[in-house]
């Protein structure tokens, strides 16, 4: 057989696959893929993980709302809606969807001094951009992100998160955040305002979490003891939230006030579902949708790309242990 015959016998273009509505639904709604294979052992692990992550997200979400300059309930709403949606459409179980300190700080940098309607509209438009990116299958762009970029982004993100929590760790009130160096400078400049109660509670929680993380490394021939250490280790976040909440409740109810700053009262229940306001009122002035978009500016594009990059960085970090980087 000559070379010409070989070349002609092989089709140059791949044959198109027939469109299937069922396969399209299965690709987009991933719960239909993993739910039929779900087992009782998965349920036990997910119950423990859900309880731990849920109890951890409550104080975290309140803190993130504070970072974004919003009332505490908005952080809780965001944590709930994001997790609930990811159940149906999520593709990677090791990545959690919800508010983060990075996104809260970014949102605050663009909406500082603006009404809440601007933040809600920014969240909606950023979600639309992410949805459009998924619809156009732009995930391949992630392949062009260098590991050095994700490593640097992760390190910078960790430094930003630590810096953003210094105010709460030391109980410093009215400390504005205008960058990492600015926060550290203000913390040292206002060392005389550091609250002892907040510092003791914060440092104790850090020591507790690090200590409980090491429990599974304790060698023991007793299987019951080993499982107990494992359970305490993975439940450390839930335990610390329960203990600190109990301490705060005791001081507030029986001592007339806590020696550390509390989050304050949070409205009960969920708000009514409705689309964002495509216009708002500032004093006696009515602001149109286009004016709000103009004020938000590049944040409508910056936030979605930052969110994607953050999730890719987290997924690749987990991928070193679970080997699923190729799924991204």
Tab-separated table of C-alpha atoms in Angstrom, residues 59-256:
chain	number	residue	atom	x	y	z
A	59	UNK	CA	-18.179	32.523	61.923
A	60	UNK	CA	-16.161	32.716	58.715
A	61	UNK	CA	-19.108	34.020	56.697
A	62	UNK	CA	-19.809	36.680	59.321
A	63	UNK	CA	-16.143	37.705	59.213
A	64	UNK	CA	-16.181	37.836	55.408
A	65	UNK	CA	-19.279	40.030	55.449
A	66	UNK	CA	-17.407	42.356	57.783
A	67	UNK	CA	-14.456	42.434	55.378
A	68	UNK	CA	-16.794	43.340	52.524
A	69	UNK	CA	-18.343	46.133	54.602
A	70	UNK	CA	-21.718	44.372	54.767
A	71	UNK	CA	-24.046	43.328	57.605
A	72	UNK	CA	-23.338	39.847	58.992
A	73	UNK	CA	-26.408	38.192	57.450
A	74	UNK	CA	-25.154	38.739	53.895
A	75	UNK	CA	-22.169	36.502	54.549
A	76	UNK	CA	-24.456	33.742	55.835
A	77	UNK	CA	-26.770	34.053	52.823
A	78	UNK	CA	-23.823	33.776	50.445
A	79	UNK	CA	-22.419	30.715	52.227
A	80	UNK	CA	-25.778	28.930	52.109
A	81	UNK	CA	-26.709	29.664	48.494
A	82	UNK	CA	-23.263	28.840	47.095
A	83	UNK	CA	-23.052	25.451	48.820
A	84	UNK	CA	-26.627	24.526	47.931
A	85	UNK	CA	-26.082	25.318	44.243
A	86	UNK	CA	-22.792	23.415	44.077
A	87	UNK	CA	-24.559	20.227	45.178
A	88	UNK	CA	-26.267	20.068	41.788
A	89	UNK	CA	-23.625	21.514	39.471
A	90	UNK	CA	-20.316	20.885	41.255
A	91	UNK	CA	-17.667	18.789	39.539
A	92	UNK	CA	-14.870	18.613	42.151
A	93	UNK	CA	-15.728	17.469	45.662
A	94	UNK	CA	-12.538	18.842	47.211
A	95	UNK	CA	-13.430	22.471	46.338
A	96	UNK	CA	-16.044	24.325	48.356
A	97	UNK	CA	-17.993	27.239	46.923
A	98	UNK	CA	-18.866	30.222	49.060
A	99	UNK	CA	-17.566	33.533	50.378
A	100	UNK	CA	-13.822	33.953	50.771
A	101	UNK	CA	-11.702	36.654	52.307
A	102	UNK	CA	-10.084	37.382	48.937
A	103	UNK	CA	-13.404	38.014	47.180
A	104	UNK	CA	-14.715	39.985	50.155
A	105	UNK	CA	-11.676	42.264	50.108
A	106	UNK	CA	-11.888	42.696	46.335
A	107	UNK	CA	-15.577	43.541	46.513
A	108	UNK	CA	-14.925	46.023	49.316
A	109	UNK	CA	-12.158	47.736	47.344
A	110	UNK	CA	-14.622	48.453	44.517
A	111	UNK	CA	-17.754	49.207	46.564
A	112	UNK	CA	-16.364	51.016	49.616
A	113	UNK	CA	-18.763	53.764	50.629
A	114	UNK	CA	-21.497	52.575	48.247
A	115	UNK	CA	-24.953	51.218	49.213
A	116	UNK	CA	-25.578	47.482	49.566
A	117	UNK	CA	-27.429	47.449	46.227
A	118	UNK	CA	-24.102	47.973	44.456
A	119	UNK	CA	-22.561	44.913	46.122
A	120	UNK	CA	-25.584	42.765	45.271
A	121	UNK	CA	-25.546	43.917	41.645
A	122	UNK	CA	-21.799	43.288	41.423
A	123	UNK	CA	-22.307	39.752	42.722
A	124	UNK	CA	-25.067	39.134	40.172
A	125	UNK	CA	-23.089	40.489	37.215
A	126	UNK	CA	-19.941	38.610	38.253
A	127	UNK	CA	-22.018	35.423	38.369
A	128	UNK	CA	-23.347	36.161	34.877
A	129	UNK	CA	-19.780	36.519	33.590
A	130	UNK	CA	-18.776	33.195	35.169
A	131	UNK	CA	-21.876	31.532	33.708
A	132	UNK	CA	-20.973	32.908	30.276
A	133	UNK	CA	-17.417	31.601	30.641
A	134	UNK	CA	-18.787	28.145	31.379
A	135	UNK	CA	-21.293	28.332	28.532
A	136	UNK	CA	-18.543	29.229	26.062
A	137	UNK	CA	-16.331	26.448	27.474
A	138	UNK	CA	-13.468	28.774	28.327
A	139	UNK	CA	-12.060	26.346	30.880
A	140	UNK	CA	-9.181	25.582	28.507
A	141	UNK	CA	-7.746	29.001	29.401
A	142	UNK	CA	-6.772	27.504	32.759
A	143	UNK	CA	-4.186	25.358	30.943
A	144	UNK	CA	-2.265	28.523	30.073
A	145	UNK	CA	-1.856	29.512	33.724
A	146	UNK	CA	1.675	28.697	34.849
A	147	UNK	CA	2.212	26.726	38.089
A	148	UNK	CA	4.396	29.637	39.219
A	149	UNK	CA	1.397	31.941	38.856
A	150	UNK	CA	-0.891	29.694	40.910
A	151	UNK	CA	1.836	29.216	43.535
A	152	UNK	CA	2.427	32.948	43.821
A	153	UNK	CA	-1.297	33.636	43.822
A	154	UNK	CA	-1.857	31.090	46.611
A	155	UNK	CA	0.955	32.547	48.728
A	156	UNK	CA	-0.308	36.091	48.231
A	157	UNK	CA	-3.843	34.962	49.018
A	158	UNK	CA	-2.691	33.329	52.271
A	159	UNK	CA	-0.797	36.476	53.293
A	160	UNK	CA	-3.831	38.621	52.482
A	161	UNK	CA	-6.124	36.368	54.523
A	162	UNK	CA	-3.807	36.395	57.554
A	163	UNK	CA	-3.433	40.164	57.360
A	164	UNK	CA	-7.166	40.743	57.033
A	165	UNK	CA	-7.797	38.823	60.266
A	166	UNK	CA	-5.325	40.755	62.422
A	167	UNK	CA	-7.971	43.343	63.269
A	168	UNK	CA	-10.294	40.686	64.683
A	169	UNK	CA	-7.488	38.713	66.316
A	170	UNK	CA	-6.378	41.699	68.408
A	171	UNK	CA	-9.819	43.278	68.813
A	172	UNK	CA	-8.871	46.487	67.011
A	173	UNK	CA	-11.940	48.457	65.985
A	174	UNK	CA	-12.302	50.833	63.035
A	175	UNK	CA	-9.098	49.628	61.404
A	176	UNK	CA	-9.370	50.321	57.675
A	177	UNK	CA	-7.746	47.943	55.216
A	178	UNK	CA	-5.800	49.619	52.418
A	179	UNK	CA	-3.266	46.903	51.722
A	180	UNK	CA	-1.093	44.385	53.541
A	181	UNK	CA	1.648	46.817	54.607
A	182	UNK	CA	-0.889	49.429	55.662
A	183	UNK	CA	-2.648	46.979	58.006
A	184	UNK	CA	0.578	45.757	59.606
A	185	UNK	CA	1.731	49.339	60.112
A	186	UNK	CA	-1.561	50.296	61.783
A	187	UNK	CA	-1.494	47.216	64.037
A	188	UNK	CA	1.964	48.138	65.366
A	189	UNK	CA	1.025	51.814	65.610
A	190	UNK	CA	-2.079	50.998	67.685
A	191	UNK	CA	-0.571	48.293	69.894
A	192	UNK	CA	-1.864	50.088	72.996
A	193	UNK	CA	-5.468	49.509	71.798
A	194	UNK	CA	-5.106	45.728	71.592
A	195	UNK	CA	-7.826	43.991	73.627
A	196	UNK	CA	-6.476	41.251	75.886
A	197	UNK	CA	-9.672	39.169	75.796
A	198	UNK	CA	-9.785	38.991	71.997
A	199	UNK	CA	-6.089	38.176	71.779
A	200	UNK	CA	-6.270	35.361	74.348
A	201	UNK	CA	-9.333	33.857	72.679
A	202	UNK	CA	-7.844	34.112	69.181
A	203	UNK	CA	-4.439	32.682	70.077
A	204	UNK	CA	-6.071	29.886	72.119
A	205	UNK	CA	-8.183	28.912	69.107
A	206	UNK	CA	-5.117	28.822	66.847
A	207	UNK	CA	-3.195	26.632	69.311
A	208	UNK	CA	-6.242	24.377	69.741
A	209	UNK	CA	-6.661	23.893	65.982
A	210	UNK	CA	-2.976	23.135	65.394
A	211	UNK	CA	-2.878	20.706	68.336
A	212	UNK	CA	-5.973	18.800	67.235
A	213	UNK	CA	-4.603	18.603	63.690
A	214	UNK	CA	-1.708	16.501	65.037
A	215	UNK	CA	-3.922	13.973	66.852
A	216	UNK	CA	-4.028	11.389	64.000
A	217	UNK	CA	-0.210	11.269	64.054
A	218	UNK	CA	-0.245	9.839	67.597
A	219	UNK	CA	0.641	6.163	67.365
A	220	UNK	CA	-1.618	3.796	69.242
A	221	UNK	CA	-2.413	0.087	68.977
A	222	UNK	CA	-5.924	0.702	70.287
A	223	UNK	CA	-8.218	0.987	67.238
A	224	UNK	CA	-10.945	2.749	69.221
A	225	UNK	CA	-8.475	5.371	70.415
A	226	UNK	CA	-7.121	5.853	66.880
A	227	UNK	CA	-10.632	6.414	65.501
A	228	UNK	CA	-11.380	8.808	68.359
A	229	UNK	CA	-8.281	10.852	67.535
A	230	UNK	CA	-9.265	10.854	63.856
A	231	UNK	CA	-12.803	11.996	64.632
A	232	UNK	CA	-11.600	14.763	66.967
A	233	UNK	CA	-9.105	15.921	64.350
A	234	UNK	CA	-11.614	16.281	61.514
A	235	UNK	CA	-14.187	17.802	63.881
A	236	UNK	CA	-11.806	20.384	65.336
A	237	UNK	CA	-13.472	23.319	63.583
A	238	UNK	CA	-16.941	22.334	64.774
A	239	UNK	CA	-15.641	21.786	68.317
A	240	UNK	CA	-13.958	25.186	68.514
A	241	UNK	CA	-17.056	26.954	67.164
A	242	UNK	CA	-19.246	25.196	69.746
A	243	UNK	CA	-16.873	25.956	72.634
A	244	UNK	CA	-16.356	29.627	71.762
A	245	UNK	CA	-20.089	30.128	71.169
A	246	UNK	CA	-20.795	28.625	74.592
A	247	UNK	CA	-18.222	30.898	76.247
A	248	UNK	CA	-19.647	33.949	74.475
A	249	UNK	CA	-23.208	33.021	75.472
A	250	UNK	CA	-22.173	32.541	79.114
A	251	UNK	CA	-20.465	35.924	79.376
A	252	UNK	CA	-23.258	37.735	77.541
A	253	UNK	CA	-26.091	36.193	79.570
A	254	UNK	CA	-24.563	35.883	83.049
A	255	UNK	CA	-21.760	38.455	83.163
A	256	UNK	CA	-23.497	41.313	81.363
